Short mmCIF file of C-alpha atoms in Angstrom, two decimals:
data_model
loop_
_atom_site.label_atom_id
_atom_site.label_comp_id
_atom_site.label_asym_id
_atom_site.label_seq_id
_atom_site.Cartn_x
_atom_site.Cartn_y
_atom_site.Cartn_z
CA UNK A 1 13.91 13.54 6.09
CA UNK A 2 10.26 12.14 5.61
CA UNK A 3 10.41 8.26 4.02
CA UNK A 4 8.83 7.45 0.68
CA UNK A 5 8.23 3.86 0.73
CA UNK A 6 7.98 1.48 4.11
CA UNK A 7 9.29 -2.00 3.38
CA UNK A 8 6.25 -4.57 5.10
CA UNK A 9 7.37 -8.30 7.06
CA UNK A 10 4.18 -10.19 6.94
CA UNK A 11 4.03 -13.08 9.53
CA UNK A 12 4.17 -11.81 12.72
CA UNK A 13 3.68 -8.58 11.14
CA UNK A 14 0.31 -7.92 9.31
CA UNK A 15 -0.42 -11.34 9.89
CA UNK A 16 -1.12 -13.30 12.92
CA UNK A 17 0.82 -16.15 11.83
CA UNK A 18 4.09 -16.83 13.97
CA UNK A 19 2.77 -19.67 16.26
CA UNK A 20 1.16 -21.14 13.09
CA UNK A 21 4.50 -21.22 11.54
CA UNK A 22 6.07 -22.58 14.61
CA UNK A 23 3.34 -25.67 14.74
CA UNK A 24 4.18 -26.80 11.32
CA UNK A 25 7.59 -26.98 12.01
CA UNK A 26 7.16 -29.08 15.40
CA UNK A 27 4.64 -31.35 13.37
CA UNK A 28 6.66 -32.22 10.97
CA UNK A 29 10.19 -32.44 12.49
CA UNK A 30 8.78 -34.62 15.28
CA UNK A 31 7.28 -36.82 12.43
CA UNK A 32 10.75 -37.21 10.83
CA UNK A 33 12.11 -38.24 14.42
CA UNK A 34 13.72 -34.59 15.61
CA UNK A 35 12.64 -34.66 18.88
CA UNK A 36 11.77 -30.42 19.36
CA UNK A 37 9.76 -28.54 20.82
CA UNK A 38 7.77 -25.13 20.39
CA UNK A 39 10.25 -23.23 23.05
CA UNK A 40 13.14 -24.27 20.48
CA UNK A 41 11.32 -23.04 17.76
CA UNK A 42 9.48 -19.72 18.42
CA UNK A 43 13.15 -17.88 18.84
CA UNK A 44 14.25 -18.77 15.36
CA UNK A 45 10.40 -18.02 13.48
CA UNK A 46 11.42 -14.99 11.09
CA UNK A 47 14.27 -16.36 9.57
CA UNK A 48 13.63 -18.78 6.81
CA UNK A 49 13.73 -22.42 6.30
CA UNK A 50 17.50 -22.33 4.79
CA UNK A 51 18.26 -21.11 8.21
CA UNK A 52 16.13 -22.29 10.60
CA UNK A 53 16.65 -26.16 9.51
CA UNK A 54 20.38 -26.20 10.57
CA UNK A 55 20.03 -24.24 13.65
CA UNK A 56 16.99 -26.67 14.88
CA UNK A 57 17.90 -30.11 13.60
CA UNK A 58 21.11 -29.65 11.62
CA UNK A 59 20.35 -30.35 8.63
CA UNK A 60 21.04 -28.38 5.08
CA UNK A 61 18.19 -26.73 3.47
CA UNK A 62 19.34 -27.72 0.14
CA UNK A 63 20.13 -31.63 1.11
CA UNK A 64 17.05 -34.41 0.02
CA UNK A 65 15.58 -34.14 3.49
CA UNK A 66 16.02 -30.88 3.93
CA UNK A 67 14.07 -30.43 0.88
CA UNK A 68 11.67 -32.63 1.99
CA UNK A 69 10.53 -31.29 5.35
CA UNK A 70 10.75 -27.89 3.81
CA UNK A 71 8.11 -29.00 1.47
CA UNK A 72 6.21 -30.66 3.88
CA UNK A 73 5.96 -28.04 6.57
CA UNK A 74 4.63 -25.76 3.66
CA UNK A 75 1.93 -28.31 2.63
CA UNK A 76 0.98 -28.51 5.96
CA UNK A 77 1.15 -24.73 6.66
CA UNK A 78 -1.17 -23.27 4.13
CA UNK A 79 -3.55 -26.96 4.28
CA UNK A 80 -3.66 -27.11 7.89
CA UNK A 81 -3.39 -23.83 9.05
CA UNK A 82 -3.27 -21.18 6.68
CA UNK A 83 -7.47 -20.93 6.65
CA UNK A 84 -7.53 -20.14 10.40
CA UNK A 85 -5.14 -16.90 9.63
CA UNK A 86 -6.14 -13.37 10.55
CA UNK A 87 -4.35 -9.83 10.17
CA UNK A 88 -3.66 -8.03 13.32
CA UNK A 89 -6.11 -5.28 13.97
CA UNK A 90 -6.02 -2.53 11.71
CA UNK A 91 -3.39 -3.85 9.24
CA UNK A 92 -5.77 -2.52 6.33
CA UNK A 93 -6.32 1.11 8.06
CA UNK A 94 -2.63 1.50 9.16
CA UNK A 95 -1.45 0.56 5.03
CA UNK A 96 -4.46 2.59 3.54
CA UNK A 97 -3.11 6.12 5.86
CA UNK A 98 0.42 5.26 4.45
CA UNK A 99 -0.62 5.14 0.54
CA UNK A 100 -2.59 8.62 1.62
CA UNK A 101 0.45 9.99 2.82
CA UNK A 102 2.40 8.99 -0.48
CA UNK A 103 4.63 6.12 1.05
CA UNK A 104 4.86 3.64 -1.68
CA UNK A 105 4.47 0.17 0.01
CA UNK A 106 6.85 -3.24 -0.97
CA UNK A 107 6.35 -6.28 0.59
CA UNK A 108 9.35 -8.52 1.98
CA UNK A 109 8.56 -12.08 3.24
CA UNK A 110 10.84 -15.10 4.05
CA UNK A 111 7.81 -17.21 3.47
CA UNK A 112 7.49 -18.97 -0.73
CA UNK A 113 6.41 -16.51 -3.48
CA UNK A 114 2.85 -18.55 -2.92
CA UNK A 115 2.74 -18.28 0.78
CA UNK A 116 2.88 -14.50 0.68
CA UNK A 117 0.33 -13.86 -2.48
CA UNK A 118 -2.16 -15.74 -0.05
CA UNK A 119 -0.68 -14.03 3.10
CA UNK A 120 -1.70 -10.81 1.68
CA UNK A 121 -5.06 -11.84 0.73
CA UNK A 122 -5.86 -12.93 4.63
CA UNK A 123 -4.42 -9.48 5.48
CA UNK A 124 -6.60 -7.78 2.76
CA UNK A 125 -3.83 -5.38 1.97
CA UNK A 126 -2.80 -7.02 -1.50
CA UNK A 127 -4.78 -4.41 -3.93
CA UNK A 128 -1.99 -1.52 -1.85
CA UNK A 129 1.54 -3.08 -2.55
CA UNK A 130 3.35 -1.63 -5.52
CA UNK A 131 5.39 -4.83 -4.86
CA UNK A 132 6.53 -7.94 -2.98
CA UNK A 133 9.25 -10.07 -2.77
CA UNK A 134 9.90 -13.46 -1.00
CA UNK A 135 12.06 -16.14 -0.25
CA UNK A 136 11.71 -17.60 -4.01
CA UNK A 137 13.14 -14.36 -5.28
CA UNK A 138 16.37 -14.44 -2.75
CA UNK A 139 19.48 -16.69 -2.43
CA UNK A 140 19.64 -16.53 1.09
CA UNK A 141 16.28 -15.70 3.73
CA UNK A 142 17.03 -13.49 6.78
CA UNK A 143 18.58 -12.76 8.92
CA UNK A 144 20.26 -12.48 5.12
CA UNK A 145 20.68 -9.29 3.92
CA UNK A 146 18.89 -10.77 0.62
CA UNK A 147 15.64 -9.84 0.90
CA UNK A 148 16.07 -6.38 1.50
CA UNK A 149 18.31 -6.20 -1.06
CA UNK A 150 15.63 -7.58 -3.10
CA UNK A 151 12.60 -5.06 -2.05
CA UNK A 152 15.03 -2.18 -2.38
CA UNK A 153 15.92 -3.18 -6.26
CA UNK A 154 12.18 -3.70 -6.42
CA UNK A 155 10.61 -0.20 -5.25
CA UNK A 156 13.64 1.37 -6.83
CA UNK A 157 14.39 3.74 -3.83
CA UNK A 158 17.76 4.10 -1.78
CA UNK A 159 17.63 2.88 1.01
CA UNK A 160 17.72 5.72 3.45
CA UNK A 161 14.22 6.77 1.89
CA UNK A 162 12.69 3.57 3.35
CA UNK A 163 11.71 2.33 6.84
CA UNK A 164 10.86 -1.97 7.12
CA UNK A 165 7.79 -3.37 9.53
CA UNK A 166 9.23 -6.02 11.34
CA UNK A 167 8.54 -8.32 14.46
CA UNK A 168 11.08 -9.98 14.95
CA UNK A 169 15.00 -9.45 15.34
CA UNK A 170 16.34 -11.23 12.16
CA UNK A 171 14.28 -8.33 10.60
CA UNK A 172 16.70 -5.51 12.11
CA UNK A 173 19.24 -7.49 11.49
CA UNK A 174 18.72 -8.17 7.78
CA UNK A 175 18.04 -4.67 7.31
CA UNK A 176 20.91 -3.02 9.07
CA UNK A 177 23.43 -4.10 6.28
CA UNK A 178 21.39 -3.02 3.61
CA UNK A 179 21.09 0.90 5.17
CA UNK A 180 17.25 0.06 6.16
CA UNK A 181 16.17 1.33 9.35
CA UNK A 182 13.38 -0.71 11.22
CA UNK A 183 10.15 0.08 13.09
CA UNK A 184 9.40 -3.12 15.34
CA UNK A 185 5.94 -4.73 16.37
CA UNK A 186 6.03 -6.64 19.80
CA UNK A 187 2.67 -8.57 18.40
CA UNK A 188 5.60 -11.45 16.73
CA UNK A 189 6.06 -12.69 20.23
CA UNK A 190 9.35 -10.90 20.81
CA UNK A 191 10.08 -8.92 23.62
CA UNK A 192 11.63 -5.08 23.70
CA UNK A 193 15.19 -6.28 24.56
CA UNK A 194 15.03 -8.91 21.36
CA UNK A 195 14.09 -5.89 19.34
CA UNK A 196 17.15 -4.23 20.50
CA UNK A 197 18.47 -1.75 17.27
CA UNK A 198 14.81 -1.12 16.09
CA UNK A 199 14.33 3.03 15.72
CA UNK A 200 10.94 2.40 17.53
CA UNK A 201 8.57 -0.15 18.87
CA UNK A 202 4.96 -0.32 18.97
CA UNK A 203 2.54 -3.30 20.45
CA UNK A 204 0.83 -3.46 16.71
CA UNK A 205 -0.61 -1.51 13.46
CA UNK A 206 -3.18 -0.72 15.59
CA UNK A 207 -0.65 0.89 18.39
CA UNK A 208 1.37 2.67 15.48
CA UNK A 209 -1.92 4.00 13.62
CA UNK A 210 -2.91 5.70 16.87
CA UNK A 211 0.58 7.10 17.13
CA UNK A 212 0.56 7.62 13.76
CA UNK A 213 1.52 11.55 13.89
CA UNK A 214 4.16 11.01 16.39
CA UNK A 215 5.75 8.17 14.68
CA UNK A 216 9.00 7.97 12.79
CA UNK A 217 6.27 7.55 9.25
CA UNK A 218 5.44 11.49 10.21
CA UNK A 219 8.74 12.93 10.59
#
């Protein structure tokens, strides 16, 4: 069966923004005394705050400070480095030969309702989503179930009519519950055996626009 609609991970994904993502965090848990580093962060980046915070420092998302150094890594994020951001290499091409094959095209972050509108910007791929959800629209961020949940209800598809772009493996693993199967990028920072489940794995857009034919998109 050919897909109609490809559900699209940003960071890590279109975006080259994982070791961003993993700077903020060390910047501003050090400054609140957590005493981490970037090799205890990079293997939790794809999975949201709500998540991540416990895991790293053990603290609640929802508690004052976790509130607080959620809102500061943002601020610091999209201040800091946010303007240094660039897609992967032919983010735009690879989207632009999906909408002219008729795959309608949702967006699925863990990242703020904000962080993605200006995610998709950098990526210059904004003007060809039919839609996008993020954390803000979810109870729970991956490796959650959520968010799929979410961008399925939102391109109003089942979900065996849909393939996700993902980089990392709280992607497959969010999908897998809600019937999605994945197509993983290594460009995240993850290696193959991380990526274990994915239905196939490619270096980058640019790697799967090349392969385009060949790919699970053209079957």
């Amino acid at each position: 069966m050919r897909y109609q609609g490809v559900i699209l991970d940003i960071d890590g994904t279109l975006v080259d923004s994982n070791g961003a993502h993993v700077q903020a965090w060390v910047e501003v848990l050090q400054a609140h005394g957590f005493a981490v580093t970037p090799e205890e962060i990079w293997p939790l980046i794809g999975m949201g705050g709500d998540n991540l915070l416990p895991r790293v420092a053990g603290i609640e998302a929802e508690s004052e400070l976790g509130e607080k150094i959620s809102k500061e890594r943002s601020d610091l994020f999209k201040e800091k480095f946010m303007p240094g951001l660039r897609p992967f290499p032919e983010v735009r091409a690879l989207l632009s030969r999906m909408r002219e094959r008729g795959l309608r095209l949702v967006a699925a972050s863990s990242s703020k309702a904000d962080e993605v509108e200006k995610l998709l910007k950098i990526a210059e791929v904004e003007d060809l989503m039919e839609e996008s959800t993020s954390a803000s629209d979810t109870e729970h961020s991956k490796p959650d179930p959520d968010l799929i949940h979410s961008a399925l209800d939102r391109i109003g598809l089942p979900a065996e009519e849909l393939v996700m772009l993902g980089d990392t493996p709280y992607d497959i693993q969010a999908a897998a519950p809600a019937g999605v199967k994945v197509i993983a990028f290594r460009c995240g920072g993850f290696k193959d055996e991380d990526l274990k489940g994915a239905l196939a794995i490619y270096d980058d857009a640019a790697d799967l626009l090349a392969r385009y034919d060949s790919s699970p998109l053209a079957a």
